[in-house]
XYZ file of N, CA and C in Angstrom:
507
model
N -17.907 136.109 148.774
C -19.000 135.151 148.875
C -18.715 133.967 147.945
N -18.851 132.765 148.463
C -18.573 131.574 147.678
C -19.831 131.078 146.984
N -19.621 130.431 145.863
C -20.719 129.795 145.145
C -20.572 128.286 145.255
N -21.697 127.603 145.176
C -21.667 126.153 145.139
C -21.067 125.711 143.808
N -20.158 124.754 143.875
C -19.534 124.175 142.686
C -20.028 122.744 142.561
N -20.549 122.410 141.396
C -21.002 121.035 141.134
C -19.896 120.302 140.388
N -19.528 119.148 140.910
C -18.425 118.355 140.355
C -18.952 116.985 139.929
N -18.545 116.556 138.736
C -18.795 115.182 138.310
C -17.476 114.433 138.398
N -17.497 113.327 139.117
C -16.362 112.417 139.173
C -16.650 111.258 138.246
N -15.642 110.827 137.495
C -15.830 109.743 136.532
C -14.760 108.686 136.740
N -15.220 107.440 136.914
C -14.337 106.280 137.046
C -14.443 105.484 135.744
N -13.485 105.678 134.810
C -13.633 105.079 133.484
C -13.438 103.569 133.468
N -14.220 102.931 132.630
C -14.100 101.504 132.381
C -14.856 101.182 131.112
N -14.424 100.185 130.378
C -15.094 99.843 129.126
C -16.422 99.147 129.382
N -16.473 98.275 130.365
C -17.749 97.613 130.698
C -18.672 98.531 131.482
N -18.089 99.156 132.512
C -18.871 100.034 133.402
C -18.050 101.278 133.695
N -18.638 102.423 133.413
C -18.028 103.692 133.778
C -18.890 104.299 134.872
N -18.295 104.470 136.044
C -19.030 105.054 137.161
C -19.018 106.564 137.086
N -20.103 107.164 137.579
C -20.162 108.622 137.664
C -20.785 109.006 139.004
N -20.341 110.137 139.517
C -20.874 110.638 140.783
C -20.887 112.152 140.746
N -21.969 112.723 141.221
C -22.140 114.182 141.226
C -22.232 114.648 142.678
N -21.403 115.639 143.017
C -21.480 116.258 144.336
C -21.508 117.775 144.173
N -22.051 118.439 145.164
C -21.952 119.887 145.267
C -21.016 120.197 146.417
N -20.173 121.190 146.227
C -19.263 121.609 147.280
C -19.380 123.113 147.480
N -19.435 123.499 148.729
C -19.458 124.910 149.109
C -18.482 125.046 150.268
N -17.351 125.698 150.011
C -16.318 125.748 151.037
C -15.838 124.341 151.318
N -15.915 123.933 152.585
C -15.503 122.580 152.970
C -16.655 121.585 153.023
N -17.881 122.045 152.755
C -19.020 121.128 152.857
C -19.255 120.402 151.532
N -19.640 119.152 151.652
C -19.928 118.302 150.503
C -21.377 117.846 150.582
N -22.041 117.827 149.421
C -23.419 117.341 149.381
C -23.571 116.383 148.210
N -24.097 115.195 148.500
C -24.367 114.206 147.472
C -25.512 114.681 146.591
N -25.355 114.528 145.279
C -26.415 114.871 144.331
C -26.950 113.606 143.661
N -26.062 112.834 143.026
C -26.495 111.626 142.314
C -25.280 110.774 141.974
N -25.537 109.521 141.628
C -24.465 108.644 141.154
C -25.078 107.537 140.323
N -24.224 106.884 139.557
C -24.707 105.784 138.737
C -23.586 105.187 137.915
N -23.977 104.358 136.986
C -23.025 103.666 136.128
C -23.551 103.665 134.702
N -22.676 103.965 133.765
C -22.983 103.826 132.346
C -22.349 102.512 131.914
N -23.109 101.667 131.254
C -22.586 100.367 130.838
C -22.554 100.266 129.317
N -21.669 99.400 128.857
C -21.631 99.101 127.426
C -21.906 97.612 127.243
N -22.420 97.275 126.082
C -22.787 95.907 125.749
C -21.557 95.153 125.265
N -21.097 94.190 126.064
C -19.898 93.424 125.747
C -19.992 92.606 124.469
N -21.201 92.420 123.924
C -21.361 91.665 122.680
C -21.174 92.549 121.444
N -21.078 93.861 121.660
C -20.939 94.785 120.534
C -19.464 95.036 120.231
N -19.212 95.617 119.056
C -17.842 95.961 118.690
C -17.375 97.150 119.537
N -16.055 97.353 119.553
C -15.455 98.369 120.409
C -16.003 99.765 120.119
N -16.106 100.135 118.853
C -16.584 101.473 118.503
C -18.001 101.707 119.032
N -18.857 100.712 118.910
C -20.233 100.847 119.403
C -20.267 100.968 120.919
N -19.394 100.221 121.585
C -19.330 100.299 123.047
C -18.857 101.678 123.504
N -17.870 102.238 122.796
C -17.400 103.584 123.133
C -18.506 104.611 122.904
N -19.302 104.413 121.849
C -20.456 105.298 121.613
C -21.455 105.204 122.759
N -21.697 104.002 123.262
C -22.622 103.842 124.392
C -22.111 104.602 125.614
N -20.818 104.502 125.886
C -20.252 105.232 127.021
C -20.362 106.734 126.798
N -20.030 107.187 125.606
C -20.121 108.608 125.271
C -21.540 109.127 125.480
N -22.507 108.441 124.904
C -23.890 108.909 124.977
C -24.404 108.905 126.414
N -24.041 107.882 127.181
C -24.478 107.812 128.573
C -23.876 108.922 129.419
N -22.577 109.168 129.250
C -21.942 110.245 130.012
C -22.438 111.617 129.564
N -22.669 111.770 128.263
C -23.189 113.043 127.758
C -24.556 113.337 128.375
N -25.369 112.320 128.552
C -26.678 112.505 129.178
C -26.530 112.925 130.642
N -25.578 112.340 131.349
C -25.325 112.710 132.746
C -24.906 114.180 132.826
N -23.953 114.572 131.983
C -23.463 115.960 131.993
C -24.592 116.919 131.623
N -25.388 116.556 130.634
C -26.519 117.402 130.219
C -27.564 117.515 131.332
N -27.851 116.417 132.001
C -28.905 116.409 133.029
C -28.508 117.145 134.302
N -27.266 116.970 134.753
C -26.849 117.507 136.053
C -26.052 118.807 135.972
N -25.607 119.165 134.776
C -24.914 120.437 134.544
C -23.792 120.742 135.552
N -22.796 119.862 135.627
C -21.683 120.128 136.545
C -20.844 121.312 136.056
N -20.090 121.883 136.984
C -19.190 122.997 136.675
C -17.783 122.518 136.352
N -17.399 121.378 136.929
C -16.057 120.844 136.763
C -16.126 119.322 136.734
N -15.091 118.717 136.164
C -15.038 117.259 136.073
C -13.701 116.746 136.580
N -13.728 115.530 137.114
C -12.515 114.857 137.570
C -12.568 113.408 137.093
N -11.455 112.938 136.563
C -11.368 111.591 135.996
C -10.189 110.870 136.628
N -10.398 109.590 136.939
C -9.301 108.811 137.502
C -8.309 108.437 136.412
N -7.018 108.561 136.728
C -5.972 108.165 135.787
C -5.933 106.645 135.676
N -5.539 106.182 134.513
C -5.453 104.751 134.250
C -4.181 104.180 134.854
N -4.307 103.020 135.454
C -3.115 102.304 135.887
C -2.744 101.320 134.782
N -1.521 100.855 134.783
C -1.044 99.961 133.737
C -1.331 98.514 134.137
N -2.004 97.802 133.248
C -2.277 96.382 133.447
C -1.153 95.548 132.856
N -1.121 94.282 133.242
C -0.190 93.355 132.609
C -0.668 93.010 131.204
N -1.976 93.113 130.979
C -2.590 92.793 129.690
C -2.643 94.067 128.842
N -1.793 94.144 127.817
C -1.697 95.351 126.988
C -3.009 95.663 126.276
N -3.710 94.657 125.800
C -4.974 94.888 125.093
C -6.008 95.509 126.037
N -6.098 94.979 127.260
C -7.036 95.533 128.242
C -6.666 96.968 128.597
N -5.366 97.248 128.705
C -4.905 98.606 129.016
C -5.290 99.567 127.908
N -5.126 99.150 126.657
C -5.511 100.005 125.527
C -7.010 100.291 125.526
N -7.813 99.272 125.774
C -9.268 99.461 125.795
C -9.680 100.382 126.936
N -9.053 100.220 128.093
C -9.343 101.099 129.219
C -8.942 102.530 128.881
N -7.819 102.688 128.197
C -7.380 104.010 127.779
C -8.379 104.670 126.834
N -8.989 103.882 125.961
C -9.987 104.430 125.052
C -11.247 104.859 125.821
N -11.642 104.064 126.793
C -12.792 104.436 127.627
C -12.469 105.691 128.431
N -11.238 105.797 128.892
C -10.809 106.979 129.633
C -10.820 108.211 128.738
N -10.461 108.025 127.475
C -10.540 109.127 126.514
C -11.964 109.653 126.395
N -12.929 108.755 126.356
C -14.343 109.162 126.313
C -14.699 109.908 127.595
N -14.220 109.402 128.736
C -14.522 110.024 130.032
C -13.964 111.442 130.119
N -12.892 111.715 129.407
C -12.315 113.063 129.396
C -12.949 113.935 128.306
N -13.272 113.318 127.186
C -13.827 114.044 126.047
C -15.201 114.633 126.350
N -16.073 113.850 126.954
C -17.453 114.302 127.172
C -17.509 115.595 127.984
N -16.890 115.660 129.170
C -16.956 116.934 129.901
C -16.190 118.057 129.196
N -15.080 117.729 128.532
C -14.326 118.762 127.825
C -15.166 119.366 126.698
N -15.900 118.531 125.968
C -16.770 119.030 124.892
C -17.903 119.885 125.440
N -18.272 119.647 126.697
C -19.317 120.443 127.347
C -18.747 121.743 127.930
N -17.444 121.961 127.737
C -16.813 123.185 128.205
C -16.341 123.156 129.647
N -16.278 121.970 130.242
C -15.864 121.861 131.638
C -14.358 121.693 131.749
N -13.744 122.279 132.773
C -12.353 121.935 133.051
C -12.304 120.505 133.577
N -11.325 119.743 133.112
C -11.200 118.334 133.496
C -9.866 118.135 134.211
N -9.921 117.618 135.427
C -8.724 117.303 136.203
C -8.577 115.794 136.279
N -7.341 115.348 136.461
C -7.051 113.924 136.552
C -6.386 113.617 137.889
N -6.730 112.452 138.450
C -6.174 112.051 139.738
C -5.768 110.593 139.705
N -4.614 110.315 140.284
C -4.140 108.937 140.419
C -4.996 108.215 141.457
N -5.176 106.907 141.300
C -5.981 106.152 142.262
C -5.521 106.343 143.711
N -4.211 106.396 143.946
C -3.703 106.574 145.313
C -4.066 107.943 145.873
N -4.079 108.965 145.030
C -4.462 110.308 145.478
C -5.932 110.340 145.867
N -6.757 109.620 145.122
C -8.194 109.555 145.430
C -8.403 108.884 146.786
N -7.743 107.751 146.985
C -7.882 107.039 148.266
C -7.373 107.892 149.423
N -6.255 108.573 149.215
C -5.704 109.406 150.281
C -6.665 110.539 150.636
N -7.319 111.131 149.640
C -8.253 112.229 149.891
C -9.491 111.762 150.654
N -9.896 110.520 150.434
C -11.144 110.034 151.033
C -10.921 109.263 152.328
N -9.919 108.368 152.338
C -9.736 107.544 153.542
C -8.478 107.900 154.322
N -7.667 108.825 153.797
C -6.508 109.296 154.546
C -5.203 108.592 154.236
N -5.271 107.501 153.494
C -4.060 106.783 153.086
C -4.195 106.404 151.617
N -3.050 106.218 150.951
C -3.055 105.946 149.523
C -3.383 104.524 149.132
N -3.443 103.644 150.097
C -3.792 102.249 149.813
C -4.895 101.861 150.773
N -5.966 101.340 150.219
C -7.088 100.945 151.064
C -8.035 100.052 150.296
N -8.984 99.526 151.003
C -9.955 98.598 150.432
C -11.224 99.330 150.027
N -11.990 98.701 149.132
C -13.247 99.287 148.651
C -14.208 99.572 149.800
N -14.290 98.664 150.774
C -15.238 98.867 151.876
C -14.885 100.104 152.701
N -13.579 100.457 152.756
C -13.182 101.659 153.478
C -13.675 102.913 152.746
N -13.589 102.895 151.425
C -14.108 104.018 150.632
C -15.611 104.139 150.834
N -16.321 103.027 150.765
C -17.783 103.035 150.960
C -18.137 103.630 152.325
N -17.431 103.205 153.347
C -17.708 103.675 154.706
C -17.460 105.183 154.822
N -16.343 105.655 154.272
C -16.027 107.084 154.367
C -16.994 107.933 153.555
N -17.461 107.429 152.431
C -18.456 108.177 151.657
C -19.698 108.418 152.505
N -20.104 107.407 153.268
C -21.298 107.535 154.116
C -21.064 108.487 155.285
N -19.828 108.586 155.741
C -19.507 109.524 156.821
C -19.449 110.951 156.276
N -18.789 111.122 155.120
C -18.625 112.459 154.541
C -19.938 113.029 154.003
N -20.787 112.147 153.479
C -22.071 112.573 152.911
C -23.151 111.597 153.378
N -23.748 111.856 154.542
C -24.685 110.896 155.129
C -25.859 110.486 154.223
N -26.229 111.313 153.257
C -27.353 110.973 152.376
C -26.903 110.304 151.081
N -25.640 109.897 151.036
C -25.091 109.318 149.810
C -25.806 108.020 149.435
N -25.955 107.818 148.128
C -26.504 106.574 147.589
C -25.643 106.174 146.400
N -25.247 104.911 146.372
C -24.500 104.409 145.226
C -24.745 102.925 145.110
N -24.765 102.465 143.870
C -24.907 101.038 143.603
C -23.622 100.566 142.953
N -22.834 99.847 143.691
C -21.630 99.249 143.139
C -20.379 100.077 143.319
N -19.259 99.406 143.099
C -17.949 100.010 143.288
C -17.667 101.140 142.309
N -18.163 101.040 141.076
C -17.853 102.056 140.067
C -18.444 103.409 140.437
N -19.681 103.422 140.884
C -20.316 104.677 141.305
C -19.649 105.216 142.571
N -19.313 104.329 143.502
C -18.628 104.759 144.729
C -17.263 105.359 144.398
N -16.526 104.717 143.507
C -15.220 105.243 143.108
C -15.356 106.609 142.445
N -16.380 106.780 141.629
C -16.602 108.067 140.958
C -16.896 109.165 141.978
N -17.679 108.858 143.005
C -17.934 109.840 144.064
C -16.641 110.179 144.800
N -15.801 109.173 145.032
C -14.513 109.415 145.690
C -13.631 110.325 144.832
N -13.672 110.147 143.520
C -12.904 110.996 142.602
C -13.409 112.433 142.681
N -14.720 112.611 142.742
C -15.300 113.954 142.862
C -14.869 114.606 144.179
N -14.857 113.834 145.267
C -14.430 114.362 146.568
C -12.947 114.744 146.525
N -12.139 113.907 145.912
C -10.717 114.211 145.765
C -10.553 115.551 145.043
N -11.325 115.754 143.996
C -11.239 117.019 143.257
C -11.703 118.192 144.123
N -12.753 117.987 144.888
C -13.241 119.060 145.764
C -12.141 119.493 146.731
N -11.364 118.542 147.220
C -10.290 118.852 148.163
C -9.063 119.477 147.488
N -8.882 119.210 146.200
C -7.666 119.636 145.508
C -7.870 120.718 144.459
N -9.097 121.141 144.218
C -9.363 122.034 143.080
C -8.659 123.376 143.215
N -8.515 123.910 144.402
C -7.822 125.185 144.572
C -6.363 125.102 144.168
N -5.687 124.044 144.612
C -4.270 123.895 144.269
C -4.111 123.574 142.780
N -5.085 122.884 142.181
C -5.031 122.619 140.732
C -5.118 123.914 139.946
N -6.023 124.808 140.343
C -6.179 126.092 139.649
C -4.893 126.906 139.760
N -4.270 126.860 140.936
C -3.035 127.596 141.141
C -1.937 127.068 140.230
N -1.787 125.732 140.142
C -0.773 125.137 139.278
C -1.024 125.499 137.814
N -2.289 125.451 137.386
C -2.620 125.773 135.996
C -2.327 127.239 135.689
N -2.610 128.125 136.636
C -2.350 129.553 136.424
C -0.848 129.805 136.300
N -0.056 129.120 137.123
C 1.393 129.294 137.073
C 1.981 128.715 135.784
N 1.388 127.617 135.316
C 1.885 126.977 134.093
C 1.444 127.750 132.848
N 0.288 128.427 132.940
C -0.312 129.084 131.776
C 0.404 130.280 131.352
Protein backbone atom coordinates (compact mmCIF):
# COMPACT_ATOMS: atom_id res chain seq x y z
CA UNK A 1 0.00 0.00 0.00
CA UNK A 2 1.40 3.39 -0.99
CA UNK A 3 1.32 6.53 1.09
CA UNK A 4 0.92 10.06 -0.16
CA UNK A 5 4.27 11.87 -0.28
CA UNK A 6 4.30 15.64 0.10
CA UNK A 7 7.10 17.36 -1.81
CA UNK A 8 8.30 20.95 -1.60
CA UNK A 9 10.04 22.25 -4.70
CA UNK A 10 12.27 25.29 -4.24
CA UNK A 11 13.52 27.64 -6.96
CA UNK A 12 16.28 29.63 -5.21
CA UNK A 13 16.91 33.29 -5.84
CA UNK A 14 18.16 36.17 -3.73
CA UNK A 15 15.33 38.53 -4.67
CA UNK A 16 12.61 35.90 -5.01
CA UNK A 17 12.71 32.27 -3.98
CA UNK A 18 9.79 30.30 -5.37
CA UNK A 19 8.23 27.40 -3.53
CA UNK A 20 5.64 24.84 -4.57
CA UNK A 21 4.01 22.03 -2.63
CA UNK A 22 2.52 18.95 -4.28
CA UNK A 23 1.24 15.62 -3.05
CA UNK A 24 2.06 12.51 -5.03
CA UNK A 25 0.51 9.07 -4.75
CA UNK A 26 1.84 6.61 -7.29
CA UNK A 27 1.68 8.48 -10.60
CA UNK A 28 -0.94 11.01 -9.51
CA UNK A 29 -0.02 14.58 -8.65
CA UNK A 30 -2.09 17.00 -6.60
CA UNK A 31 -1.43 20.71 -6.19
CA UNK A 32 -1.32 21.88 -2.57
CA UNK A 33 0.11 25.42 -2.55
CA UNK A 34 2.72 27.72 -4.06
CA UNK A 35 4.22 31.11 -3.48
CA UNK A 36 7.31 33.25 -3.34
CA UNK A 37 9.53 34.34 -0.48
CA UNK A 38 11.07 37.74 -1.17
CA UNK A 39 13.95 39.65 0.32
CA UNK A 40 14.32 43.40 0.62
CA UNK A 41 16.90 44.58 -1.92
CA UNK A 42 17.68 47.65 0.23
CA UNK A 43 18.96 45.47 3.09
CA UNK A 44 22.41 43.97 3.52
CA UNK A 45 23.10 40.46 2.23
CA UNK A 46 22.99 38.76 5.64
CA UNK A 47 19.58 40.28 6.43
CA UNK A 48 18.24 39.24 3.03
CA UNK A 49 19.42 35.66 3.58
CA UNK A 50 17.67 35.72 6.97
CA UNK A 51 14.45 36.83 5.27
CA UNK A 52 14.69 33.92 2.83
CA UNK A 53 15.48 31.49 5.65
CA UNK A 54 12.58 32.62 7.81
CA UNK A 55 10.12 32.60 4.91
CA UNK A 56 11.09 29.11 3.76
CA UNK A 57 11.12 27.83 7.34
CA UNK A 58 7.53 29.05 7.71
CA UNK A 59 6.52 27.22 4.50
CA UNK A 60 8.14 23.97 5.69
CA UNK A 61 6.57 24.35 9.15
CA UNK A 62 3.10 25.12 7.74
CA UNK A 63 2.89 22.44 5.02
CA UNK A 64 5.04 19.70 6.59
CA UNK A 65 6.51 18.19 3.41
CA UNK A 66 8.16 14.76 3.46
CA UNK A 67 10.85 15.54 0.89
CA UNK A 68 12.43 18.56 -0.76
CA UNK A 69 13.83 19.30 -4.21
CA UNK A 70 16.00 22.29 -5.11
CA UNK A 71 17.07 23.52 -8.52
CA UNK A 72 20.82 23.50 -9.15
CA UNK A 73 22.47 26.83 -9.85
CA UNK A 74 23.65 27.62 -13.33
CA UNK A 75 26.80 29.67 -13.82
CA UNK A 76 26.33 33.34 -14.69
CA UNK A 77 28.80 35.55 -16.48
CA UNK A 78 28.62 37.84 -13.43
CA UNK A 79 30.66 36.18 -10.65
CA UNK A 80 29.17 38.34 -7.89
CA UNK A 81 25.61 37.45 -8.94
CA UNK A 82 26.57 33.76 -9.10
CA UNK A 83 27.98 33.89 -5.56
CA UNK A 84 24.84 35.58 -4.22
CA UNK A 85 22.63 33.04 -5.96
CA UNK A 86 24.76 30.28 -4.47
CA UNK A 87 24.20 31.71 -1.00
CA UNK A 88 20.44 31.83 -1.57
CA UNK A 89 20.62 28.25 -2.81
CA UNK A 90 22.44 27.30 0.38
CA UNK A 91 19.48 28.65 2.36
CA UNK A 92 17.09 26.73 0.09
CA UNK A 93 18.94 23.51 0.93
CA UNK A 94 19.57 24.28 4.60
CA UNK A 95 15.96 24.93 5.62
CA UNK A 96 14.51 21.55 4.59
CA UNK A 97 17.66 19.72 5.73
CA UNK A 98 17.37 21.30 9.20
CA UNK A 99 13.75 20.13 9.26
CA UNK A 100 14.99 16.57 8.71
CA UNK A 101 13.89 16.27 5.08
CA UNK A 102 15.89 14.52 2.39
CA UNK A 103 16.92 17.14 -0.18
CA UNK A 104 17.45 16.29 -3.86
CA UNK A 105 18.93 18.57 -6.50
CA UNK A 106 17.97 18.86 -10.17
CA UNK A 107 19.52 20.66 -13.10
CA UNK A 108 17.24 23.13 -14.89
CA UNK A 109 17.26 20.97 -18.05
CA UNK A 110 16.18 17.90 -16.06
CA UNK A 111 13.27 19.87 -14.59
CA UNK A 112 12.12 21.03 -18.03
CA UNK A 113 12.47 17.54 -19.46
CA UNK A 114 10.36 16.07 -16.63
CA UNK A 115 7.58 18.62 -17.12
CA UNK A 116 7.50 19.49 -20.82
CA UNK A 117 9.34 16.50 -22.29
CA UNK A 118 12.42 18.34 -23.56
CA UNK A 119 15.39 19.91 -21.78
CA UNK A 120 14.99 23.31 -23.38
CA UNK A 121 11.74 25.19 -23.34
CA UNK A 122 10.02 28.45 -22.60
CA UNK A 123 8.34 29.57 -19.38
CA UNK A 124 4.89 29.57 -21.01
CA UNK A 125 5.34 25.87 -21.88
CA UNK A 126 6.02 25.06 -18.22
CA UNK A 127 2.96 27.09 -17.16
CA UNK A 128 0.78 25.27 -19.68
CA UNK A 129 1.99 21.80 -18.64
CA UNK A 130 1.50 22.58 -14.95
CA UNK A 131 -2.16 23.32 -15.72
CA UNK A 132 -2.49 20.06 -17.66
CA UNK A 133 -0.74 17.93 -15.01
CA UNK A 134 -2.58 19.56 -12.10
CA UNK A 135 -5.82 21.20 -13.28
CA UNK A 136 -6.37 22.97 -9.92
CA UNK A 137 -2.89 24.49 -9.87
CA UNK A 138 -2.46 28.12 -8.83
CA UNK A 139 0.74 30.10 -9.05
CA UNK A 140 1.70 33.74 -9.22
CA UNK A 141 4.79 34.33 -11.29
CA UNK A 142 7.60 32.34 -12.80
CA UNK A 143 9.35 31.57 -9.50
CA UNK A 144 6.38 29.71 -8.01
CA UNK A 145 5.74 27.93 -11.32
CA UNK A 146 9.38 26.86 -11.52
CA UNK A 147 9.24 25.56 -7.94
CA UNK A 148 6.18 23.44 -8.78
CA UNK A 149 8.03 22.09 -11.83
CA UNK A 150 10.97 21.17 -9.57
CA UNK A 151 8.59 19.31 -7.23
CA UNK A 152 7.10 17.43 -10.20
CA UNK A 153 10.58 16.54 -11.46
CA UNK A 154 11.34 15.09 -8.03
CA UNK A 155 8.06 13.16 -7.98
CA UNK A 156 9.06 11.53 -11.27
CA UNK A 157 12.65 10.81 -10.19
CA UNK A 158 12.45 10.09 -6.45
CA UNK A 159 12.51 6.30 -6.82
CA UNK A 160 15.68 6.30 -8.90
CA UNK A 161 17.26 8.85 -6.50
CA UNK A 162 16.62 6.56 -3.52
CA UNK A 163 18.14 3.65 -5.43
CA UNK A 164 21.29 5.65 -6.28
CA UNK A 165 21.65 6.81 -2.66
CA UNK A 166 21.24 3.26 -1.34
CA UNK A 167 23.91 1.97 -3.74
CA UNK A 168 26.27 4.82 -2.84
CA UNK A 169 25.64 4.50 0.92
